[in-house]
Amino acid sequence: MLPTLLKGGQLLFNWGDSPRNSEEEILKSVKIGICGLGTVGSGTVNVLSRNASEINSRAGCNIIIEQIGARRDNPNCDTSQISITRDIFDVVVNPDIDIVVELIGGTTVAKELVLKAIANGKHVVTANKALIAEHGNEIFKAAKEKGVTVAFEAGIAGGIPIIKSIKEGLAANKIEWLAGIINGTGNFILTEMRDKGRAFEDVLKEAQELGYAEADPTFDVEGIDAAHKLVILASIAFGIPLQFDKVFTEGITKITEEDVAYAQELGYRIKHLGIARRVGNSAELRVHPTMIPKERLLANVDGVMNAVLVQGDAVGPTLYYGAGAGDEPTASAVIADVVDLARTLTADPEHRVPHLGFQPDLLNDLEILPITETETSYYIRLSAVDKPGVLSTITQILSDAGVSIEALIQKEQPESAETAPVILLTNRTIEKDLMKAVEKIQSLPSVVGDVRHIRVESLK
Amino acid sequence: MLPTLLKGGQLLFNWGDSPRNSEEEILKSVKIGICGLGTVGSGTVNVLSRNASEINSRAGCNIIIEQIGARRDNPNCDTSQISITRDIFDVVVNPDIDIVVELIGGTTVAKELVLKAIANGKHVVTANKALIAEHGNEIFKAAKEKGVTVAFEAGIAGGIPIIKSIKEGLAANKIEWLAGIINGTGNFILTEMRDKGRAFEDVLKEAQELGYAEADPTFDVEGIDAAHKLVILASIAFGIPLQFDKVFTEGITKITEEDVAYAQELGYRIKHLGIARRVGNSAELRVHPTMIPKERLLANVDGVMNAVLVQGDAVGPTLYYGAGAGDEPTASAVIADVVDLARTLTADPEHRVPHLGFQPDLLNDLEILPITETETSYYIRLSAVDKPGVLSTITQILSDAGVSIEALIQKEQPESAETAPVILLTNRTIEKDLMKAVEKIQSLPSVVGDVRHIRVESLK
């Protein structure tokens, strides 16, 4: 982590490894100030540091943490090379800072901070859904007057780029409705109740111990957090002002084990959904426990994960799934907003996002592996003459090739059958080793017809 | 559909209803030329027409189809008000056109057309994955030299904004791997084989009759189409040049009913996946039938739907699901790219995408409905004294309120039990009608404790 000398002699701290072209051509820099160094703040510092080369190659500029405002240090991230102030308001008046990242939470000091940043001509990135849901109209008006942007992707569904997808990716559509699992705590509780037949209070207590739920869980279990997120999603989907006071909100505290069991019996699952639906010239905005058919993808989003299903008139249904909270998932969305702003601030406006996402002169030279060098598990199916010793020969060949067997199926065959199917599931192995063994097996006189293989991926 | 007079006296055809502020302030206009009027071309014309007000309010400008180049008209869309040429090359030299939309397909004429459009300073939007996968490096170089953008969201996974999500939404991440169901035809065939135990050839024939598969199905079932898409996804995920010749490609033609059945038995499903994985300083790029655990979301993406699972180091796994093909889903992505370009071309560069997706002075005034006016289905659970006539009283109250019953569960109780649980599933009804009935049921002397309700949504 060496400092880089910029044009004009300014010494800058470069996060992570330097961009590859730092010697030939110095990238422009965009300077951010982070207010708040809790879970998301430390995640943001860590990801910006670890992925500096990747991020700067995408942004086409160096993104530099110029200052952090926080009441105390956070042992989860290294800020030894960054200027720290104990007064977060120092950050919003710092003339060197282009973008203020608000991660303090709450709606009083945060509102004052964001409005002051805007008044000082700073762009703002925030993860604060309560602030946007309750004061967004006022904040956006101030931002428009000053010609700055307030970005809030991190406020809704953690690292899932749902705001960008609706605002930009689905811009052609009249959005008919959307429905989302947008509170991980509630979804964790309902998942545990269903999987283990546990009572609400019991699971809530565990969620609090695991750190998924606050000591006062009202915001999560009564649906207020979900309502904050829903009102923002509805506004960008339907193009309406933020109207938090109009959201109907019902929590999950009254759901019993019996309800969960009866739902299963009826072919449904209970999820705590935020639903926004266009009905003629009106809209429904509601958060409540909802029974949905168990075969829907949303019904299969479990634990603390989030997902939003969006129905557009042209695109039909699309679904976006991922982690709804956590330090680095949320940091992912914070930094995406920073990169968006950085690209706008520094790039030729007609060429904001590079064709392949990375700047053309900063592409990587990863070697593409031939399939023979690939490592995965394999399903193998063959027909073998039904006589003693065949199976042990086959397993010996695999074992000699270093391939171990995860599962084996050999079915009882009718007396008249001369061959029997053998099905094997292997552990992870390099394809060329597997193929050598398959060739040997294929050449056995006791093996009839082709030995078939299908690659197996756990996708974990 | 009235023409609008712009500043300077130019007469313009305005698609759909005029933007609300057309009288106070004339929006800027961005003019597109469409080459090719097949399925996606007609879908694009139809969606731009139907959603003109919505789209222009999002883009902050009027998007106008200035010219269409097509060998013949398409009866599926109304082009009577648009200038049509039979020579697609007219479009790329038309000085009035800002953006050329290439929807002719193929890699020879399309390549010539796109390069000529770029040479003429046009931005290009294309749905042509083969063109980008095989000639993208050359095309992007030409575009960079001329300072124009080539956008290709519609080429991969239809209307799912997967390109935007990776290039922008996940910009903070080192992408570790991605895996996608990116060919709907193949997924339809594998889904039918699994659900109905049918043979490959049998389902392929049906897919051809349904129009899901071409007369020559090689591109789909041998994985070439998926390989085109995978190489593009891998390039934007890893920041590497397009290397189509390095993709390992294996089709689904050798998958048998037995394999499908054995996979089920082992707890897996077979999907035709495109997989890109970073391994140290190398990368795997491969398309092949893959067994994945049946509880994964990807394993539950059925029929012609597409989905891409992306693993980022910060965000963890995120998944994007939707229609992978079709006229309007693909048009949705084409128009999203057009809106992106239009926003860049016309907006204050520091304020490219409005805070709520729509321009602040073009927000809608949808009324937010109170929950009592909401229509949905309901699950009702109550405890009733176990004596004759109670159930008929309850169902009569619901019937009087216009609520019909979809399902009813009443469980046998032990002799000793004084009450029995009654579970009802209603048809769709207005909440206030349901609540009136619930109040009446609650007041019955034979009903013990609270009558509970949970809203039911089919999410279809």
Coordinates of N, CA, C and O in Angstrom, one line a residue, chain A residues 130-272:
Chain A
A130 N -34.8 4.9 6.7 CA -35.8 5.7 7.5 C -35.7 7.1 7.1 O -36.7 7.8 6.9
L131 N -34.5 7.6 6.9 CA -34.3 9.0 6.5 C -34.9 9.3 5.2 O -35.6 10.3 5.0
I132 N -34.7 8.4 4.2 CA -35.2 8.7 2.9 C -36.7 8.5 2.9 O -37.4 9.3 2.3
A133 N -37.2 7.5 3.5 CA -38.7 7.2 3.5 C -39.4 8.4 4.2 O -40.5 8.8 3.7
E134 N -38.9 8.9 5.3 CA -39.6 9.9 6.0 C -39.3 11.4 5.6 O -40.1 12.3 5.7
H135 N -38.0 11.6 5.1 CA -37.7 13.0 4.7 C -37.1 13.1 3.3 O -36.5 14.1 2.9
G136 N -37.3 12.0 2.5 CA -36.7 12.0 1.1 C -37.2 13.2 0.3 O -36.4 13.8 -0.5
N137 N -38.5 13.5 0.3 CA -39.0 14.5 -0.6 C -38.3 15.8 -0.3 O -37.9 16.5 -1.3
E138 N -38.1 16.2 1.0 CA -37.4 17.4 1.3 C -35.9 17.3 0.9 O -35.4 18.3 0.3
I139 N -35.3 16.2 1.2 CA -33.9 16.0 0.8 C -33.6 16.1 -0.7 O -32.7 16.8 -1.2
F140 N -34.5 15.4 -1.5 CA -34.3 15.4 -2.9 C -34.5 16.9 -3.5 O -33.9 17.2 -4.5
K141 N -35.5 17.6 -2.9 CA -35.7 18.9 -3.4 C -34.5 19.8 -3.1 O -34.0 20.5 -4.0
A142 N -33.9 19.7 -2.0 CA -32.7 20.4 -1.6 C -31.5 20.0 -2.6 O -30.8 20.9 -3.1
A143 N -31.4 18.7 -2.9 CA -30.4 18.2 -3.8 C -30.5 18.8 -5.2 O -29.6 19.2 -5.8
K144 N -31.8 18.8 -5.6 CA -32.0 19.3 -7.0 C -31.6 20.8 -7.1 O -31.0 21.2 -8.1
E145 N -32.0 21.5 -6.1 CA -31.7 23.0 -6.1 C -30.1 23.2 -6.1 O -29.7 24.1 -6.8
K146 N -29.4 22.3 -5.5 CA -27.9 22.4 -5.5 C -27.3 21.6 -6.6 O -26.0 21.7 -6.7
G147 N -28.0 20.9 -7.4 CA -27.5 20.1 -8.5 C -26.6 19.0 -8.1 O -25.6 18.6 -8.7
V148 N -26.9 18.4 -6.9 CA -26.2 17.2 -6.4 C -27.1 16.0 -6.4 O -28.3 16.1 -6.5
T149 N -26.5 14.9 -6.2 CA -27.3 13.6 -6.2 C -27.2 13.0 -4.8 O -26.2 13.0 -4.2
V150 N -28.4 12.4 -4.4 CA -28.4 11.6 -3.2 C -28.7 10.2 -3.6 O -29.8 9.9 -4.2
A151 N -27.8 9.3 -3.3 CA -28.0 7.9 -3.7 C -28.3 7.0 -2.5 O -27.7 7.2 -1.4
F152 N -29.2 6.0 -2.6 CA -29.6 5.3 -1.5 C -29.8 3.8 -1.7 O -30.7 3.2 -1.1
E153 N -29.1 3.3 -2.6 CA -29.2 1.8 -3.0 C -29.0 1.0 -1.7 O -29.7 -0.1 -1.5
A154 N -28.1 1.3 -0.8 CA -27.8 0.5 0.3 C -28.9 0.5 1.4 O -28.9 -0.4 2.3
G155 N -29.9 1.4 1.2 CA -30.9 1.4 2.2 C -31.9 0.3 2.0 O -32.6 -0.1 3.0
I156 N -32.0 -0.3 0.8 CA -33.1 -1.3 0.6 C -32.4 -2.6 0.1 O -31.7 -2.7 -0.8
A157 N -32.7 -3.7 0.9 CA -32.3 -5.0 0.5 C -30.8 -5.1 0.4 O -30.3 -5.8 -0.5
G158 N -30.1 -4.5 1.3 CA -28.6 -4.7 1.4 C -27.9 -4.5 0.0 O -28.0 -3.5 -0.6
G159 N -27.2 -5.6 -0.4 CA -26.4 -5.5 -1.6 C -27.1 -5.8 -2.9 O -26.5 -5.6 -3.9
I160 N -28.4 -6.1 -2.8 CA -29.1 -6.4 -4.1 C -29.3 -5.0 -4.8 O -29.8 -4.1 -4.2
P161 N -28.9 -4.9 -6.1 CA -29.1 -3.7 -6.8 C -30.5 -3.4 -7.2 O -30.8 -3.3 -8.4
I162 N -31.4 -3.4 -6.3 CA -32.9 -3.3 -6.6 C -33.3 -1.9 -7.1 O -34.1 -1.7 -7.9
I163 N -32.7 -0.9 -6.4 CA -33.1 0.5 -6.8 C -32.6 0.8 -8.2 O -33.4 1.3 -9.0
K164 N -31.4 0.4 -8.5 CA -30.8 0.6 -9.9 C -31.6 -0.2 -10.9 O -31.9 0.3 -12.0
S165 N -32.0 -1.4 -10.5 CA -32.8 -2.3 -11.5 C -34.1 -1.7 -11.8 O -34.5 -1.6 -13.0
I166 N -34.8 -1.1 -10.8 CA -36.1 -0.5 -11.1 C -36.0 0.8 -11.8 O -36.6 1.1 -12.8
K167 N -35.1 1.7 -11.3 CA -34.9 3.0 -11.8 C -34.4 3.0 -13.3 O -34.7 3.9 -14.1
E168 N -33.5 2.1 -13.5 CA -32.8 2.1 -14.8 C -33.1 0.8 -15.6 O -33.5 0.9 -16.8
G169 N -32.9 -0.4 -15.0 CA -33.0 -1.6 -15.8 C -34.5 -1.8 -16.3 O -34.6 -2.5 -17.3
L170 N -35.5 -1.4 -15.5 CA -36.8 -1.6 -15.9 C -37.5 -0.3 -16.4 O -38.8 -0.2 -16.4
A171 N -36.7 0.6 -16.8 CA -37.2 2.0 -17.2 C -38.3 1.9 -18.3 O -39.1 2.9 -18.4
A172 N -38.4 0.9 -19.1 CA -39.3 0.8 -20.2 C -40.7 0.4 -19.7 O -41.7 0.5 -20.4
N173 N -40.8 -0.1 -18.4 CA -42.0 -0.7 -18.0 C -43.0 0.2 -17.2 O -42.5 1.0 -16.4
K174 N -44.2 0.0 -17.3 CA -45.2 0.4 -16.3 C -45.1 -0.7 -15.3 O -45.5 -1.9 -15.5
I175 N -44.7 -0.4 -14.1 CA -44.6 -1.4 -13.0 C -46.0 -1.7 -12.5 O -46.7 -0.7 -12.0
E176 N -46.5 -2.9 -12.5 CA -47.8 -3.2 -12.1 C -47.9 -3.5 -10.6 O -48.7 -3.0 -9.9
W177 N -46.9 -4.2 -10.1 CA -46.8 -4.5 -8.7 C -45.4 -5.0 -8.3 O -44.7 -5.4 -9.2
L178 N -45.1 -4.9 -7.1 CA -43.9 -5.5 -6.6 C -44.2 -6.1 -5.2 O -45.1 -5.6 -4.5
A179 N -43.5 -7.1 -4.8 CA -43.6 -7.8 -3.5 C -42.3 -8.2 -3.1 O -41.5 -8.8 -3.8
G180 N -41.9 -7.9 -1.8 CA -40.6 -8.2 -1.4 C -40.5 -8.7 0.0 O -41.2 -8.3 0.9
I181 N -39.5 -9.6 0.2 CA -39.0 -10.0 1.5 C -37.9 -9.0 1.8 O -36.8 -9.2 1.3
I182 N -38.2 -8.0 2.6 CA -37.2 -6.9 2.7 C -36.8 -6.6 4.2 O -36.3 -5.6 4.5
N183 N -37.1 -7.6 5.0 CA -36.6 -7.6 6.4 C -36.1 -9.0 6.7 O -36.8 -9.9 6.9
G184 N -34.8 -9.1 6.8 CA -34.1 -10.4 7.1 C -34.5 -11.0 8.4 O -34.6 -12.2 8.5
T185 N -34.6 -10.1 9.4 CA -34.9 -10.6 10.8 C -36.3 -11.4 10.8 O -36.4 -12.5 11.3
G186 N -37.3 -10.7 10.2 CA -38.6 -11.3 10.2 C -38.6 -12.6 9.4 O -39.2 -13.6 9.7
N187 N -37.8 -12.6 8.3 CA -37.8 -13.8 7.4 C -37.0 -14.9 8.1 O -37.4 -16.1 8.0
F188 N -36.0 -14.6 8.9 CA -35.3 -15.6 9.7 C -36.3 -16.2 10.7 O -36.3 -17.5 10.8
I189 N -37.1 -15.4 11.4 CA -38.0 -15.9 12.4 C -39.0 -16.8 11.7 O -39.3 -18.0 12.2
L190 N -39.6 -16.4 10.6 CA -40.7 -17.2 10.0 C -40.1 -18.5 9.4 O -40.7 -19.6 9.5
T191 N -38.8 -18.5 8.9 CA -38.2 -19.7 8.4 C -38.0 -20.7 9.5 O -38.2 -21.9 9.4
E192 N -37.5 -20.2 10.7 CA -37.2 -21.1 11.8 C -38.5 -21.7 12.3 O -38.6 -22.9 12.7
M193 N -39.6 -20.9 12.4 CA -40.9 -21.4 12.9 C -41.4 -22.5 12.0 O -41.9 -23.5 12.4
R194 N -41.2 -22.3 10.6 CA -41.6 -23.3 9.7 C -40.8 -24.6 9.7 O -41.3 -25.7 9.8
D195 N -39.4 -24.4 9.7 CA -38.5 -25.5 9.6 C -38.5 -26.4 10.9 O -38.4 -27.6 10.8
K196 N -38.7 -25.7 12.0 CA -38.5 -26.4 13.3 C -39.7 -26.4 14.2 O -39.6 -26.9 15.3
G197 N -40.8 -25.9 13.7 CA -42.0 -25.9 14.4 C -41.9 -25.1 15.7 O -42.6 -25.4 16.7
R198 N -41.0 -24.1 15.7 CA -40.8 -23.3 17.0 C -41.8 -22.2 17.1 O -42.4 -21.7 16.2
A199 N -41.9 -21.7 18.3 CA -42.8 -20.5 18.6 C -42.1 -19.2 18.3 O -40.9 -19.1 18.4
F200 N -42.9 -18.2 18.0 CA -42.4 -16.9 17.6 C -41.4 -16.4 18.7 O -40.3 -16.0 18.4
E201 N -41.8 -16.3 20.0 CA -41.0 -15.7 21.0 C -39.6 -16.4 21.2 O -38.6 -15.8 21.4
D202 N -39.7 -17.8 21.0 CA -38.5 -18.6 21.1 C -37.5 -18.2 20.1 O -36.3 -18.0 20.4
V203 N -37.9 -18.1 18.8 CA -37.0 -17.8 17.7 C -36.5 -16.3 17.8 O -35.4 -16.0 17.6
L204 N -37.4 -15.4 18.3 CA -37.0 -14.0 18.4 C -35.9 -13.9 19.4 O -34.9 -13.2 19.1
K205 N -36.0 -14.7 20.5 CA -34.9 -14.7 21.5 C -33.6 -15.1 20.8 O -32.5 -14.5 21.0
E206 N -33.6 -16.2 20.0 CA -32.4 -16.7 19.4 C -31.9 -15.6 18.4 O -30.7 -15.4 18.3
A207 N -32.8 -15.0 17.7 CA -32.4 -14.0 16.7 C -31.7 -12.8 17.4 O -30.7 -12.3 16.9
Q208 N -32.1 -12.5 18.6 CA -31.5 -11.4 19.4 C -30.1 -11.9 19.8 O -29.1 -11.1 19.7
E209 N -30.0 -13.1 20.2 CA -28.7 -13.6 20.6 C -27.7 -13.7 19.4 O -26.5 -13.4 19.6
L210 N -28.2 -14.0 18.3 CA -27.4 -14.1 17.1 C -27.0 -12.7 16.5 O -26.2 -12.6 15.6
G211 N -27.6 -11.7 17.0 CA -27.4 -10.3 16.5 C -28.2 -10.0 15.3 O -28.0 -8.9 14.7
Y212 N -29.2 -10.8 14.9 CA -30.1 -10.5 13.8 C -31.1 -9.5 14.2 O -31.7 -8.8 13.4
A213 N -31.5 -9.6 15.5 CA -32.6 -8.7 16.0 C -32.1 -7.8 17.1 O -31.2 -8.2 17.8
E214 N -32.6 -6.6 17.1 CA -32.2 -5.6 18.2 C -32.8 -6.0 19.5 O -33.8 -6.8 19.5
A215 N -32.3 -5.4 20.6 CA -32.9 -5.7 21.9 C -34.3 -5.2 21.9 O -35.2 -5.9 22.4
D216 N -34.6 -4.1 21.3 CA -36.0 -3.7 21.0 C -36.3 -4.1 19.6 O -35.9 -3.4 18.7
P217 N -37.0 -5.2 19.4 CA -37.2 -5.7 18.0 C -38.3 -5.1 17.2 O -38.7 -5.5 16.1
T218 N -39.0 -4.0 17.8 CA -40.2 -3.5 17.2 C -40.1 -3.1 15.7 O -40.9 -3.5 14.9
F219 N -39.0 -2.4 15.4 CA -38.8 -2.0 14.0 C -38.9 -3.1 13.0 O -39.4 -3.0 11.9
D220 N -38.3 -4.3 13.4 CA -38.2 -5.4 12.5 C -39.6 -6.2 12.6 O -40.2 -6.4 11.5
V221 N -40.0 -6.6 13.8 CA -41.1 -7.6 13.8 C -42.4 -6.9 13.6 O -43.4 -7.6 13.2
E222 N -42.5 -5.6 13.8 CA -43.8 -4.9 13.6 C -43.9 -4.3 12.2 O -44.8 -3.7 11.8
G223 N -42.8 -4.5 11.4 CA -42.9 -4.2 10.0 C -42.5 -2.7 9.6 O -42.7 -2.3 8.5
I224 N -42.0 -2.0 10.6 CA -41.7 -0.5 10.3 C -40.6 -0.4 9.4 O -40.6 0.4 8.4
D225 N -39.5 -1.2 9.6 CA -38.4 -1.2 8.8 C -38.8 -1.6 7.3 O -38.4 -1.0 6.4
A226 N -39.6 -2.6 7.2 CA -40.1 -3.0 5.9 C -40.9 -1.9 5.2 O -40.8 -1.7 4.0
A227 N -41.7 -1.2 6.0 CA -42.5 -0.2 5.5 C -41.6 1.0 5.0 O -41.9 1.6 3.9
H228 N -40.5 1.3 5.7 CA -39.6 2.3 5.2 C -39.1 1.9 3.8 O -39.1 2.7 2.8
K229 N -38.7 0.6 3.6 CA -38.2 0.2 2.4 C -39.2 0.1 1.3 O -39.0 0.5 0.1
L230 N -40.4 -0.3 1.7 CA -41.5 -0.4 0.7 C -41.9 0.9 0.1 O -42.1 1.0 -1.1
V231 N -42.0 1.9 0.9 CA -42.4 3.2 0.4 C -41.4 3.8 -0.6 O -41.8 4.4 -1.6
I232 N -40.1 3.5 -0.4 CA -39.1 3.9 -1.4 C -39.2 3.1 -2.7 O -39.2 3.7 -3.8
L233 N -39.4 1.8 -2.5 CA -39.6 0.9 -3.7 C -40.8 1.4 -4.5 O -40.7 1.5 -5.8
A234 N -41.9 1.7 -3.8 CA -43.1 2.0 -4.5 C -42.9 3.4 -5.3 O -43.4 3.5 -6.4
S235 N -42.2 4.3 -4.6 CA -42.0 5.6 -5.3 C -41.3 5.5 -6.6 O -41.6 6.1 -7.6
I236 N -40.2 4.7 -6.6 CA -39.4 4.6 -7.8 C -40.1 3.7 -8.8 O -39.9 3.8 -10.0
A237 N -41.0 2.8 -8.3 CA -41.7 1.9 -9.3 C -42.8 2.7 -10.0 O -43.0 2.5 -11.2
F238 N -43.6 3.4 -9.2 CA -44.8 4.1 -9.8 C -44.5 5.6 -10.1 O -45.4 6.2 -10.7
G239 N -43.4 6.1 -9.7 CA -43.2 7.5 -9.9 C -44.1 8.4 -9.1 O -44.8 9.3 -9.6
I240 N -44.2 8.1 -7.8 CA -45.0 8.9 -6.9 C -44.1 9.4 -5.7 O -43.1 8.9 -5.4
P241 N -44.5 10.6 -5.1 CA -43.7 11.1 -4.0 C -43.7 10.0 -2.8 O -44.6 9.2 -2.8
L242 N -42.8 10.2 -2.0 CA -42.7 9.3 -0.8 C -43.8 9.6 0.2 O -44.0 10.8 0.5
Q243 N -44.6 8.6 0.6 CA -45.7 8.8 1.5 C -45.7 7.7 2.5 O -46.6 6.9 2.6
F244 N -44.8 7.9 3.5 CA -44.6 6.9 4.5 C -45.8 6.7 5.4 O -46.2 5.6 5.8
D245 N -46.5 7.8 5.6 CA -47.7 7.7 6.5 C -48.9 6.9 5.9 O -49.8 6.6 6.6
K246 N -48.8 6.6 4.6 CA -49.9 5.9 4.0 C -49.7 4.4 4.0 O -50.6 3.7 3.4
V247 N -48.6 3.9 4.4 CA -48.3 2.5 4.4 C -49.1 1.7 5.5 O -49.0 2.1 6.6
F248 N -49.8 0.7 5.1 CA -50.5 -0.2 6.1 C -49.4 -1.1 6.6 O -48.7 -1.8 5.8
T249 N -49.3 -1.2 7.9 CA -48.2 -2.1 8.5 C -48.7 -3.0 9.5 O -49.3 -2.6 10.5
E250 N -48.5 -4.3 9.3 CA -48.9 -5.3 10.3 C -47.7 -6.2 10.5 O -47.1 -6.7 9.5
G251 N -47.4 -6.5 11.8 CA -46.2 -7.3 12.1 C -46.4 -8.8 12.1 O -47.5 -9.2 11.7
I252 N -45.4 -9.5 12.5 CA -45.5 -11.0 12.5 C -45.7 -11.5 13.9 O -45.7 -12.8 14.1
T253 N -45.9 -10.7 14.9 CA -46.0 -11.1 16.3 C -47.1 -12.0 16.6 O -47.1 -12.8 17.6
K254 N -48.2 -11.9 15.8 CA -49.4 -12.8 16.1 C -49.4 -14.1 15.4 O -50.4 -14.9 15.5
I255 N -48.4 -14.3 14.5 CA -48.3 -15.6 13.8 C -48.0 -16.8 14.8 O -47.0 -16.7 15.5
T256 N -48.8 -17.8 14.7 CA -48.5 -18.9 15.7 C -48.0 -20.1 14.9 O -48.1 -20.2 13.7
E257 N -47.5 -21.1 15.6 CA -47.0 -22.3 15.0 C -48.2 -23.0 14.3 O -47.9 -23.6 13.2
E258 N -49.4 -22.9 14.8 CA -50.5 -23.5 14.1 C -50.7 -22.9 12.7 O -50.9 -23.6 11.7
D259 N -50.7 -21.5 12.6 CA -50.8 -20.9 11.3 C -49.8 -21.4 10.3 O -50.1 -21.7 9.2
V260 N -48.6 -21.5 10.8 CA -47.5 -22.0 10.0 C -47.8 -23.4 9.5 O -47.6 -23.7 8.3
A261 N -48.2 -24.2 10.4 CA -48.5 -25.6 10.0 C -49.7 -25.7 9.0 O -49.7 -26.5 8.0
Y262 N -50.8 -25.0 9.3 CA -52.0 -25.0 8.4 C -51.6 -24.5 7.1 O -52.1 -25.0 6.0
A263 N -50.8 -23.4 7.0 CA -50.4 -22.9 5.7 C -49.7 -24.0 4.9 O -50.0 -24.2 3.7
Q264 N -48.8 -24.7 5.5 CA -48.1 -25.8 4.9 C -49.1 -26.8 4.3 O -49.0 -27.3 3.2
E265 N -50.1 -27.1 5.1 CA -51.1 -28.1 4.8 C -51.9 -27.7 3.6 O -52.3 -28.5 2.7
L266 N -52.1 -26.4 3.5 CA -52.9 -25.8 2.3 C -52.0 -25.6 1.1 O -52.4 -25.2 0.0
G267 N -50.7 -25.9 1.2 CA -49.8 -25.7 0.1 C -49.2 -24.3 0.0 O -48.7 -23.9 -1.1
Y268 N -49.1 -23.6 1.1 CA -48.6 -22.3 1.2 C -47.5 -22.1 2.2 O -47.2 -23.0 3.0
R269 N -46.8 -21.0 2.1 CA -45.9 -20.6 3.2 C -46.2 -19.2 3.6 O -46.7 -18.4 2.8
I270 N -45.9 -18.8 4.8 CA -46.2 -17.5 5.3 C -44.9 -16.7 5.3 O -43.9 -17.1 5.8
K271 N -44.9 -15.6 4.5 CA -43.8 -14.6 4.4 C -44.3 -13.3 4.9 O -45.4 -12.9 4.7
H272 N -43.4 -12.5 5.5 CA -43.7 -11.1 5.8 C -43.3 -10.2 4.6 O -42.2 -10.0 4.4

